[in-house]
CSV table of C-alpha atoms and ligand atoms in Angstrom, one decimal:
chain,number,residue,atom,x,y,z
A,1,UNK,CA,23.3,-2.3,24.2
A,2,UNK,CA,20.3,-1.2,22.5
A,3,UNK,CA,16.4,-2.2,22.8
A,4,UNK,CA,14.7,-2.9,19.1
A,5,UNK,CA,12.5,-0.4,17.6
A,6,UNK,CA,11.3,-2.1,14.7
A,7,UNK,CA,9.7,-4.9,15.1
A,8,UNK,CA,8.0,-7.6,12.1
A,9,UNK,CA,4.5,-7.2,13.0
A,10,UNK,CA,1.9,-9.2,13.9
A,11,UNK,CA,1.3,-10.8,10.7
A,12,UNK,CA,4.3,-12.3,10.3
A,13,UNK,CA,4.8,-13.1,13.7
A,14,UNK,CA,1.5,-15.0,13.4
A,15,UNK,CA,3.0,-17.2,10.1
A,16,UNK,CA,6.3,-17.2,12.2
A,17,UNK,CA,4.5,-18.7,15.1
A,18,UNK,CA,2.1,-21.2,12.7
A,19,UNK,CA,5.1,-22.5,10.8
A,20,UNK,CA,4.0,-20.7,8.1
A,21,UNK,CA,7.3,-18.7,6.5
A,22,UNK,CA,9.9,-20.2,4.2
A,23,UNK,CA,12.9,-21.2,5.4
A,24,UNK,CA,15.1,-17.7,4.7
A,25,UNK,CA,11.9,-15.5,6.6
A,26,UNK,CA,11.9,-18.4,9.8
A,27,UNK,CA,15.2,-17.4,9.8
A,28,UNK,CA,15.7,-13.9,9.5
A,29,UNK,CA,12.3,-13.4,12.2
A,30,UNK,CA,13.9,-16.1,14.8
A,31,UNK,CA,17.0,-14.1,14.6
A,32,UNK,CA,15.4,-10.8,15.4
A,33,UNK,CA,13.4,-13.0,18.2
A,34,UNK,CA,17.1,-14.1,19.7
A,35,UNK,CA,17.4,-9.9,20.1
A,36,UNK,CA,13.5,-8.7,21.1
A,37,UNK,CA,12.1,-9.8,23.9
A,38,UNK,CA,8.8,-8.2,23.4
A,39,UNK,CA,8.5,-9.7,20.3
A,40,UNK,CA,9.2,-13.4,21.9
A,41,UNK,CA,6.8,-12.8,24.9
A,42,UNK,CA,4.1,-12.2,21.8
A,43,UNK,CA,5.0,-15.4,20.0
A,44,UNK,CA,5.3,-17.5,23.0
A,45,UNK,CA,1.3,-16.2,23.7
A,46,UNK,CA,0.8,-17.1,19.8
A,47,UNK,CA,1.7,-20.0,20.3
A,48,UNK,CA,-0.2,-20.6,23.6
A,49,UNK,CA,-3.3,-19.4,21.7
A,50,UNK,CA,-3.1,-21.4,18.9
A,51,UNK,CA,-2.0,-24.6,21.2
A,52,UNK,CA,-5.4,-23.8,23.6
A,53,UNK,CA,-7.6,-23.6,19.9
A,54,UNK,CA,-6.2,-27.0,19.5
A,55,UNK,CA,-6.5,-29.0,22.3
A,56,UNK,CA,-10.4,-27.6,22.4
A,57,UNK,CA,-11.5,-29.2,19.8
A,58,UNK,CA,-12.7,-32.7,20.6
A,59,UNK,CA,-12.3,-35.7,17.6
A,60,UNK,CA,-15.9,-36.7,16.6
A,61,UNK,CA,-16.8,-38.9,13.6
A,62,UNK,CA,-17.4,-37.2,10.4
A,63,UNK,CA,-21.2,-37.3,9.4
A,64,UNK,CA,-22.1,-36.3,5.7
A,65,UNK,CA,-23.5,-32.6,6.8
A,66,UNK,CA,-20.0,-32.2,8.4
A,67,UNK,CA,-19.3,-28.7,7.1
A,68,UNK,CA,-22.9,-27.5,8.2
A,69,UNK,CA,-22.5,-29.1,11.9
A,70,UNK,CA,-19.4,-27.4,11.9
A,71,UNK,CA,-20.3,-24.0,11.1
A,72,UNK,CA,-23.5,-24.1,13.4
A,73,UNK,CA,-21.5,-25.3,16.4
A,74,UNK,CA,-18.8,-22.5,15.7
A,75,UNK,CA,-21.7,-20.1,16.3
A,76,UNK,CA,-22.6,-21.6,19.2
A,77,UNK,CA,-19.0,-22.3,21.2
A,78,UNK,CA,-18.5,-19.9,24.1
A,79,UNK,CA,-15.7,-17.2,23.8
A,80,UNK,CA,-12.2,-18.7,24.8
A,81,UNK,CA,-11.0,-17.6,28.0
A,82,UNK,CA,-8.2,-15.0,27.7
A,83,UNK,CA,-5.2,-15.3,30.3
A,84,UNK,CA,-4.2,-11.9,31.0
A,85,UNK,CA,-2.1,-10.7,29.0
A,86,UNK,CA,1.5,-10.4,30.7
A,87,UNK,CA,2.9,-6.5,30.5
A,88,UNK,CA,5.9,-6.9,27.7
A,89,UNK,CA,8.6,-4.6,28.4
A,90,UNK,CA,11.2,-4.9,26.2
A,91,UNK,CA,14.8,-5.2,28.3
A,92,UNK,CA,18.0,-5.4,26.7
A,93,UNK,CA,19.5,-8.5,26.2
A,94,UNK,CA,23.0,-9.8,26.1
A,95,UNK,CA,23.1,-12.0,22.7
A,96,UNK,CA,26.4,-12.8,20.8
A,97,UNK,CA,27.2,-10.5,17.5
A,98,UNK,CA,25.4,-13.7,15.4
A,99,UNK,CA,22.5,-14.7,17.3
A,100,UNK,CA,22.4,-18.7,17.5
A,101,UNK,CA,19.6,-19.7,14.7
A,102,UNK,CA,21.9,-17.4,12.3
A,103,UNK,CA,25.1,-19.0,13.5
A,104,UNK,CA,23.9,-22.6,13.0
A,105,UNK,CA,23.6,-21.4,9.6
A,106,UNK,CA,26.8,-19.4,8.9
A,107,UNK,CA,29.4,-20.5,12.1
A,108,UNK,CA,30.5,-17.4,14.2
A,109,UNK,CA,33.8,-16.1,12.1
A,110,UNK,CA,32.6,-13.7,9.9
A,111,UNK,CA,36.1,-13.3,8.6
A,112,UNK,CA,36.3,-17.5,7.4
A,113,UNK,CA,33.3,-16.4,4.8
A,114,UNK,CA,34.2,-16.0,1.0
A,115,UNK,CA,32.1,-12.9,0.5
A,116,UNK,CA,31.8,-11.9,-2.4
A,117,UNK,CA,32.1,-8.0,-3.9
A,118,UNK,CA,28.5,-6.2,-5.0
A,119,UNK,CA,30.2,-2.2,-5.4
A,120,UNK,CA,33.1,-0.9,-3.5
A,121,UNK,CA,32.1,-0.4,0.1
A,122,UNK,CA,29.2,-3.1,-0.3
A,123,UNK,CA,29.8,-7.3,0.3
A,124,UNK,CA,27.8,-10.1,0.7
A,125,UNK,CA,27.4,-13.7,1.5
A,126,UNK,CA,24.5,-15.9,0.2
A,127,UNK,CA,23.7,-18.1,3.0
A,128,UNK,CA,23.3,-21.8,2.4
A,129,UNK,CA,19.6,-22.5,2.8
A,130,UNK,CA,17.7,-26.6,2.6
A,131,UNK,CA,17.1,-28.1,-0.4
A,132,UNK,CA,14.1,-27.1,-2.6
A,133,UNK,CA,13.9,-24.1,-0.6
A,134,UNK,CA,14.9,-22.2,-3.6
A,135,UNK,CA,11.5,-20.5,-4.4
A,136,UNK,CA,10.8,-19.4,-1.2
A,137,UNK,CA,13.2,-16.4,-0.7
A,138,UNK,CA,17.1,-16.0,0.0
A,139,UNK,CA,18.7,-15.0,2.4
A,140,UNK,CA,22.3,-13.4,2.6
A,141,UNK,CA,24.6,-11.2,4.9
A,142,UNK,CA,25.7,-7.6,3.7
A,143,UNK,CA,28.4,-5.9,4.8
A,144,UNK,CA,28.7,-1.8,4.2
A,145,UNK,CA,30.9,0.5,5.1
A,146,UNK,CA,29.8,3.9,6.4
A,147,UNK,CA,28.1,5.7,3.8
A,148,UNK,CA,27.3,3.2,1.8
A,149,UNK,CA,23.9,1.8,0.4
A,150,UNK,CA,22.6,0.1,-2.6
A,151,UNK,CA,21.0,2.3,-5.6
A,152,UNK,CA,17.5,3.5,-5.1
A,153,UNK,CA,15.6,0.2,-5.5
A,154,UNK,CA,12.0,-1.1,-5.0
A,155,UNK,CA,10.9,-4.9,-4.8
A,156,UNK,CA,8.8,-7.0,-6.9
A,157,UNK,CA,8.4,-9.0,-3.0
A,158,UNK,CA,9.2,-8.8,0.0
A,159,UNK,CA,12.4,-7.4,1.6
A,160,UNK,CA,13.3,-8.1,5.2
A,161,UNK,CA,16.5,-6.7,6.7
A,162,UNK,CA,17.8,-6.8,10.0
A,163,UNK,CA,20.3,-5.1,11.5
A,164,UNK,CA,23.2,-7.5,13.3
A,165,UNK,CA,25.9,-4.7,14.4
A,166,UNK,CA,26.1,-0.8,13.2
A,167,UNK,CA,23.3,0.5,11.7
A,168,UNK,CA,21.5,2.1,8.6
A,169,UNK,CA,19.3,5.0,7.6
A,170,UNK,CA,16.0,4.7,5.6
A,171,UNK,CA,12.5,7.1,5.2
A,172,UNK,CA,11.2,5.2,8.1
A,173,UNK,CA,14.2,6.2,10.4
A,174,UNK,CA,17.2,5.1,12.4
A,175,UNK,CA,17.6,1.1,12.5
A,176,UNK,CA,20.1,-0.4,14.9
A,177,UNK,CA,21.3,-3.7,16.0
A,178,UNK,CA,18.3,-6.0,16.4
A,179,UNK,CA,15.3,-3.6,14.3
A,180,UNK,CA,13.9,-5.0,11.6
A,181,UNK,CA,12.7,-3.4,8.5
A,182,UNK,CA,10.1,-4.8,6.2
A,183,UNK,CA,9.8,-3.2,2.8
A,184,UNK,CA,7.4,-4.2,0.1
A,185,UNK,CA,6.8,-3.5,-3.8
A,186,UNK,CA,5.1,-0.1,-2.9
A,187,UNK,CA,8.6,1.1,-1.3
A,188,UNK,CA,11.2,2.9,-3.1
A,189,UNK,CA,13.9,3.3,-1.1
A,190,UNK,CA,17.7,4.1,-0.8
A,191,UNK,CA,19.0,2.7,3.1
A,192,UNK,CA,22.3,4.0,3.7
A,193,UNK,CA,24.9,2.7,6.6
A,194,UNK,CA,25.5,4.9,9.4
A,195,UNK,CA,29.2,6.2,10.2
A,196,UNK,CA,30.1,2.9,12.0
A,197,UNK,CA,29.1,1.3,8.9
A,198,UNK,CA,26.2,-1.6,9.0
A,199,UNK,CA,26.3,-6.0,9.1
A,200,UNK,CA,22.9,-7.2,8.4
A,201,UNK,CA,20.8,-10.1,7.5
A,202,UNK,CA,18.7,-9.3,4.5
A,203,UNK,CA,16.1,-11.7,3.1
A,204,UNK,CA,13.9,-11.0,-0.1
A,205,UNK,CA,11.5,-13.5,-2.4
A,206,UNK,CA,12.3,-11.9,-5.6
A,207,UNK,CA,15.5,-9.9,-7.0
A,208,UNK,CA,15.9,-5.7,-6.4
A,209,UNK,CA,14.4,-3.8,-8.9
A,210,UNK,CA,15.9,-0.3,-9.2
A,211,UNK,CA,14.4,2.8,-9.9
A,212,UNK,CA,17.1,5.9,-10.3
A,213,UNK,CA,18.6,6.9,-13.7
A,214,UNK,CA,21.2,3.9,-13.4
A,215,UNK,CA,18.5,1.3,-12.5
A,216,UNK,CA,18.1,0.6,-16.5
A,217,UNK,CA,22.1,0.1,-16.8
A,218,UNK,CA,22.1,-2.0,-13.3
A,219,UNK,CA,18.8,-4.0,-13.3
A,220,UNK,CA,19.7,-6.4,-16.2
A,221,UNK,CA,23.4,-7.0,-15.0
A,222,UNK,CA,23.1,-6.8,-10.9
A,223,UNK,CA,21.4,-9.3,-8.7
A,224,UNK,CA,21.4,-7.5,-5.6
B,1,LIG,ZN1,10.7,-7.3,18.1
């Protein structure tokens, strides 16, 4: 069993924690949270944060100069008291091959999934996501065999992947089962499954764009 190494950061645990991700990145971060513990511990105190800010603030009746009142009182409230904050140690957790917010979403027999063929070594299945939920991202599970990685590639968004069983190798390292990596337009990259070969969760906002010599022959045929 293996502890995470990569973890999403604070900002998108903070837009995790506010509600404020699409449906495909709430799902791809809750799953990593079912494997990290440190990174629950710092959404649970997110969360208690955000609840404390809340429950502070007392309704009053709006007066005309409400924006100005506001403002000057904000200058004026007293820092908010700070619990300590608890020591996270991140311990290894038993969790199922698909952690439960993934498997409400795609059942827990991989083999019963019609994925579909991108190259030889390399499948995938587009997960189901709500309705109208469309614009914000997609989310999908790959399947690679060892050896195996997609063409060198950049993003026009935001890429998410996170590592479910096996493992992969990028610039920033090793990743295996529960790391997450989070790679933006100003990445060009070429991940590449370790010998065991790699099943991960992979979420992006936009299509691949890639960047080698056969990116102009792929990009306007391949939806990766
Ligand atoms: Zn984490």
């Amino acid at each position: 069993m293996t502890v995470p190494t990569h973890h999403p950061g604070d900002t998108l645990l903070i837009d995790y924690a506010g509600g404020a991700l699409g449906e495909a990145a709430s799902l791809i971060v809750a799953t990593h949270l079912a494997l990290c513990p440190c990174c629950r511990l710092n959404v649970a105190e997110m969360e208690a944060v955000g609840g404390a800010l809340l429950e502070s603030i007392e309704p009053e009746e709006v007066d005309p100069a409400c924006l100005e009142t506001v403002l000057a009182r904000l200058d004026d409230l007293p820092p908010l008291p700070r619990a300590p904050r608890p020591k996270l140690v991140c311990q290894p957790v038993e969790v199922p091959l698909l952690p439960e917010p993934l498997r409400r979403y795609v059942g827990s027999d991989l083999s019963r999934l019609p994925w579909k063929r991108l190259m030889r070594g390399m499948d995938c299945y587009d997960i189901p996501l709500g309705s109208g939920s469309e614009s914000r991202g997609k989310a999908r599970l790959m399947r690679l065999a060892s050896g195996v990685g997609p063409p060198y590639h950049t993003h026009r968004g935001i890429e998410l992947t996170l590592v479910l069983d096996g493992g992969f190798t990028d610039d920033p390292g090793q990743f295996a089962r529960g790391d997450l990596s989070v790679a933006d337009d100003s990445v060009r990259h070429r991940p590449v499954a370790d010998e065991e070969g790699c099943l991960c969760l992979a979420v992006t906002d936009a299509p691949l764009r890639f960047t080698g010599p056969l990116g102009l022959i792929l990009n306007p045929f391949v939806k990766f």
